[in-house]
CSV table of C-alpha atoms in Angstrom, one decimal:
chain,number,residue,atom,x,y,z
A,141,UNK,CA,111.9,131.0,97.4
A,142,UNK,CA,110.6,127.8,97.7
A,143,UNK,CA,109.9,126.7,101.2
A,144,UNK,CA,110.9,123.6,102.9
A,145,UNK,CA,110.7,122.4,106.2
A,146,UNK,CA,113.0,120.0,107.4
A,147,UNK,CA,112.2,117.7,110.4
A,148,UNK,CA,114.9,115.7,112.7
A,149,UNK,CA,115.8,115.7,116.3
A,150,UNK,CA,119.4,115.3,115.5
A,151,UNK,CA,120.7,119.1,115.7
A,152,UNK,CA,124.2,118.3,113.4
A,153,UNK,CA,121.7,116.7,110.7
A,154,UNK,CA,119.2,119.9,110.5
A,155,UNK,CA,122.1,122.1,110.8
A,156,UNK,CA,123.8,120.3,107.7
A,157,UNK,CA,120.6,119.9,105.9
A,158,UNK,CA,120.0,123.4,105.9
A,159,UNK,CA,122.8,124.6,105.7
A,160,UNK,CA,122.6,123.2,102.3
A,161,UNK,CA,119.1,124.0,101.2
A,162,UNK,CA,120.4,127.4,101.8
A,163,UNK,CA,123.0,127.9,99.8
A,164,UNK,CA,121.3,126.5,97.1
A,165,UNK,CA,118.1,129.0,97.7
A,166,UNK,CA,115.3,127.9,99.6
A,167,UNK,CA,113.6,128.9,102.7
A,168,UNK,CA,113.9,126.8,105.1
A,169,UNK,CA,112.4,126.1,108.8
A,170,UNK,CA,113.8,123.5,110.7
A,171,UNK,CA,111.6,121.4,113.9
A,172,UNK,CA,112.9,118.7,116.0
A,173,UNK,CA,109.9,116.3,116.5
A,174,UNK,CA,106.2,115.3,114.9
A,175,UNK,CA,103.8,117.4,116.9
A,176,UNK,CA,106.0,120.3,115.8
A,177,UNK,CA,106.4,119.8,112.3
A,178,UNK,CA,102.5,119.3,112.1
A,179,UNK,CA,101.6,122.5,113.2
A,180,UNK,CA,104.6,124.6,111.6
A,181,UNK,CA,103.2,123.2,108.4
A,182,UNK,CA,99.9,124.6,109.1
A,183,UNK,CA,100.6,127.5,110.4
A,184,UNK,CA,103.8,128.2,107.5
A,185,UNK,CA,102.9,125.4,104.0
A,186,UNK,CA,106.3,124.7,103.0
A,187,UNK,CA,106.8,123.7,99.3
A,188,UNK,CA,108.6,120.3,100.5
A,189,UNK,CA,108.8,118.2,103.4
A,190,UNK,CA,112.4,116.6,104.5
A,191,UNK,CA,111.0,114.0,107.4
A,192,UNK,CA,112.9,111.8,109.3
A,193,UNK,CA,111.0,108.7,109.9
A,194,UNK,CA,112.3,108.2,113.6
A,195,UNK,CA,110.8,111.9,115.4
A,196,UNK,CA,109.5,112.3,118.9
A,197,UNK,CA,105.9,112.3,119.9
A,198,UNK,CA,104.6,111.0,117.1
A,199,UNK,CA,106.9,109.1,114.1
A,200,UNK,CA,107.5,110.4,110.8
A,201,UNK,CA,104.7,107.8,109.2
A,202,UNK,CA,101.6,109.7,110.9
A,203,UNK,CA,103.6,113.2,110.5
A,204,UNK,CA,103.8,112.1,106.6
A,205,UNK,CA,99.9,111.4,106.3
A,206,UNK,CA,98.7,114.6,108.8
A,207,UNK,CA,100.4,117.3,106.5
A,208,UNK,CA,99.6,115.6,103.1
A,209,UNK,CA,95.9,115.8,104.9
A,210,UNK,CA,94.8,118.5,102.8
A,211,UNK,CA,96.5,117.9,99.3
A,212,UNK,CA,99.7,116.3,98.2
A,213,UNK,CA,102.4,118.2,99.7
A,214,UNK,CA,105.8,116.7,98.7
A,215,UNK,CA,108.1,114.2,101.2
A,216,UNK,CA,111.4,113.2,101.2
A,217,UNK,CA,111.7,110.6,104.1
A,218,UNK,CA,114.8,110.1,105.3
A,219,UNK,CA,115.4,106.0,106.7
A,220,UNK,CA,118.2,104.4,108.3
A,221,UNK,CA,120.5,102.2,106.2
A,222,UNK,CA,118.7,98.6,105.1
A,223,UNK,CA,115.5,99.7,107.1
A,224,UNK,CA,114.0,98.2,103.9
A,225,UNK,CA,110.9,97.4,105.4
A,226,UNK,CA,110.7,100.9,106.6
A,227,UNK,CA,111.4,103.2,103.2
A,228,UNK,CA,108.3,101.0,101.8
A,229,UNK,CA,106.2,102.3,104.6
A,230,UNK,CA,107.2,105.5,104.0
A,231,UNK,CA,106.7,105.0,100.5
A,232,UNK,CA,103.1,103.3,101.2
A,233,UNK,CA,102.1,106.8,103.2
A,234,UNK,CA,102.4,108.6,100.4
A,235,UNK,CA,106.5,109.5,100.6
A,236,UNK,CA,107.7,111.3,97.2
A,237,UNK,CA,111.2,110.1,97.6
A,238,UNK,CA,113.8,108.9,100.0
A,239,UNK,CA,117.1,109.1,101.2
A,240,UNK,CA,118.8,106.5,103.8
A,241,UNK,CA,121.7,107.5,106.1
A,242,UNK,CA,124.2,109.0,106.1
A,243,UNK,CA,123.5,110.8,103.3
A,244,UNK,CA,125.0,113.3,100.5
A,245,UNK,CA,123.7,116.7,101.1
A,246,UNK,CA,124.5,117.3,98.0
A,247,UNK,CA,122.5,114.0,97.0
A,248,UNK,CA,119.4,115.3,98.8
A,249,UNK,CA,119.4,119.1,97.4
A,250,UNK,CA,119.2,117.4,94.3
A,251,UNK,CA,116.6,115.2,95.6
A,252,UNK,CA,114.3,118.0,96.5
A,253,UNK,CA,115.1,120.0,93.4
A,254,UNK,CA,113.8,117.4,91.2
A,255,UNK,CA,110.8,116.8,93.7
A,256,UNK,CA,109.8,120.2,93.2
A,257,UNK,CA,110.5,120.4,89.7
A,258,UNK,CA,108.2,117.5,88.8
A,259,UNK,CA,105.5,119.6,91.5
A,260,UNK,CA,106.0,122.2,89.2
A,261,UNK,CA,103.5,123.2,86.6
A,262,UNK,CA,103.7,125.1,83.6
A,263,UNK,CA,100.4,126.7,83.6
A,264,UNK,CA,102.2,128.3,86.9
A,265,UNK,CA,105.4,129.1,85.8
A,266,UNK,CA,103.7,130.7,82.0
A,267,UNK,CA,106.7,128.5,80.3
A,268,UNK,CA,105.9,126.3,77.4
A,269,UNK,CA,102.5,125.8,75.5
A,270,UNK,CA,99.7,124.5,77.3
A,271,UNK,CA,100.1,120.1,76.0
A,272,UNK,CA,96.1,118.6,75.4
A,273,UNK,CA,94.5,116.2,77.9
A,274,UNK,CA,95.5,112.2,77.5
A,275,UNK,CA,92.6,110.7,77.9
A,276,UNK,CA,92.1,106.2,78.0
A,277,UNK,CA,88.7,105.1,79.1
A,278,UNK,CA,88.0,105.9,82.7
A,279,UNK,CA,91.0,107.9,82.9
A,280,UNK,CA,91.9,111.8,81.9
A,281,UNK,CA,95.2,113.4,82.6
A,282,UNK,CA,96.9,116.7,81.8
A,283,UNK,CA,100.1,117.2,81.9
A,284,UNK,CA,99.6,121.1,82.4
A,285,UNK,CA,97.8,121.3,85.1
A,286,UNK,CA,99.1,118.1,86.5
A,287,UNK,CA,95.6,116.7,86.9
A,288,UNK,CA,94.0,113.9,86.6
A,289,UNK,CA,90.5,112.2,86.9
A,290,UNK,CA,88.9,108.8,86.6
A,291,UNK,CA,85.5,108.7,85.4
A,292,UNK,CA,85.3,112.3,85.8
A,293,UNK,CA,86.4,112.1,89.9
A,294,UNK,CA,89.5,114.1,90.5
A,295,UNK,CA,92.4,111.6,92.1
A,296,UNK,CA,94.4,112.2,94.4
A,297,UNK,CA,98.4,111.5,93.4
A,298,UNK,CA,101.3,112.0,94.6
A,299,UNK,CA,104.0,113.6,92.3
A,300,UNK,CA,105.8,109.9,91.3
A,301,UNK,CA,102.1,108.3,91.5
A,302,UNK,CA,100.9,111.3,88.9
A,303,UNK,CA,104.5,111.3,86.7
A,304,UNK,CA,104.4,107.2,86.6
A,305,UNK,CA,100.2,107.8,85.3
A,306,UNK,CA,101.7,109.8,82.6
A,307,UNK,CA,104.1,107.8,81.5
A,308,UNK,CA,101.7,104.9,81.3
A,309,UNK,CA,98.8,106.7,79.4
A,310,UNK,CA,101.9,108.2,77.0
A,311,UNK,CA,102.9,104.5,76.0
A,312,UNK,CA,100.4,102.1,75.9
A,313,UNK,CA,100.7,97.9,75.5
A,314,UNK,CA,104.6,98.9,75.9
A,315,UNK,CA,106.7,96.4,78.6
A,316,UNK,CA,108.5,98.4,80.6
A,317,UNK,CA,110.8,97.4,82.6
A,318,UNK,CA,111.4,98.9,86.6
A,319,UNK,CA,115.0,99.7,85.7
A,320,UNK,CA,113.2,101.9,82.9
A,321,UNK,CA,110.4,102.9,85.0
A,322,UNK,CA,113.1,104.2,87.8
A,323,UNK,CA,115.2,105.9,84.3
A,324,UNK,CA,112.3,107.5,83.2
A,325,UNK,CA,109.9,108.7,85.9
A,326,UNK,CA,112.2,109.2,88.3
A,327,UNK,CA,115.4,110.3,86.8
A,328,UNK,CA,117.8,107.7,88.7
A,329,UNK,CA,120.5,105.6,87.0
A,330,UNK,CA,119.8,103.3,89.8
A,331,UNK,CA,118.1,102.6,92.7
A,332,UNK,CA,115.6,100.3,94.9
A,333,UNK,CA,113.7,98.6,92.0
A,334,UNK,CA,111.0,98.0,95.8
A,335,UNK,CA,110.1,102.0,95.0
A,336,UNK,CA,108.9,101.2,91.2
A,337,UNK,CA,106.7,98.2,92.8
A,338,UNK,CA,105.2,100.3,95.3
A,339,UNK,CA,104.3,102.7,93.5
A,340,UNK,CA,102.6,101.0,91.3
A,341,UNK,CA,100.8,99.3,93.4
A,342,UNK,CA,99.8,102.4,94.9
A,343,UNK,CA,98.8,103.7,91.4
A,344,UNK,CA,96.3,100.7,90.9
A,345,UNK,CA,94.8,101.4,94.4
A,346,UNK,CA,93.3,104.5,92.8
A,347,UNK,CA,92.6,103.6,89.3
A,348,UNK,CA,91.5,100.2,88.6
A,349,UNK,CA,88.3,98.7,89.8
A,350,UNK,CA,90.0,95.7,91.2
A,351,UNK,CA,93.4,96.5,92.6
A,352,UNK,CA,93.7,92.6,93.4
A,353,UNK,CA,92.6,92.1,89.2
A,354,UNK,CA,94.2,95.1,87.4
A,355,UNK,CA,92.9,95.6,84.1
A,356,UNK,CA,94.9,98.7,83.5
A,357,UNK,CA,98.2,98.0,84.4
A,358,UNK,CA,99.6,94.4,84.1
A,359,UNK,CA,102.3,92.9,85.5
A,360,UNK,CA,104.5,91.1,82.4
A,361,UNK,CA,106.4,88.5,84.3
A,362,UNK,CA,110.2,88.8,83.8
A,363,UNK,CA,109.9,92.2,82.2
A,364,UNK,CA,107.9,94.6,84.7
A,365,UNK,CA,104.4,96.0,83.5
A,366,UNK,CA,102.1,97.2,80.8
A,367,UNK,CA,99.8,99.8,80.3
A,368,UNK,CA,96.5,98.0,78.6
A,369,UNK,CA,94.5,101.3,76.9
A,370,UNK,CA,91.2,99.8,77.5
A,371,UNK,CA,88.9,98.9,74.1
A,372,UNK,CA,85.8,101.2,73.1
A,373,UNK,CA,83.7,98.0,74.6
A,374,UNK,CA,85.0,98.2,78.2
A,375,UNK,CA,87.7,95.4,77.4
A,376,UNK,CA,91.4,95.7,77.3
A,377,UNK,CA,93.9,95.1,74.8
A,378,UNK,CA,94.1,91.1,75.9
A,379,UNK,CA,90.2,91.1,75.9
A,380,UNK,CA,89.6,90.5,79.4
A,381,UNK,CA,90.9,91.6,82.5
A,382,UNK,CA,94.1,92.1,82.2
A,383,UNK,CA,96.4,89.4,83.7
A,384,UNK,CA,98.3,90.5,86.7
């Protein structure tokens, strides 16, 4: 049984979330403030955290940073409707998804199931054949073990960053819109496209030599993004810095 830690200082919201998650088959822990969330996550590690942004004692951004210090723990952030800057900050610190208040509890459960499904590994469940590593230039990615490396150094990627990198490695040289990335990587038919923008920026910071002048993940103005597989001589498909 997967365990979800719910962190919200509104007892009504926590009760509703916990009830829906229980009925969906999850074990649920509930705490009401930031320090308690960090302590509970350390004492009884959850499989996922549903985390309110505004908390007493320690805000959700700091809680997110602390609970993910030891590894890529999935986090879904709860934010107030219309606070785009707060949502982007949540994604910047590593949240895998966010839901805006007021929200549908059923939608939240679906988001939890989606994030956990992507976090699961075929190797751990024993289902399906192992897939080979994907390699391009300095990058290598093992879809089965959900491991990625750059120059043989392990990359600390969130769930969505890993999925995004896997998509790019499987589709080199193809310009892909943010809308299609949202459908193919997030599994959403609609949503805030800044989610894609933030994740691309975060991924560039981890895979590019100079994120300000990306050579691997190029922006295709008016379209979206393109992964430029490096050539054997070290240049990309454009022969230089790949554009910005």
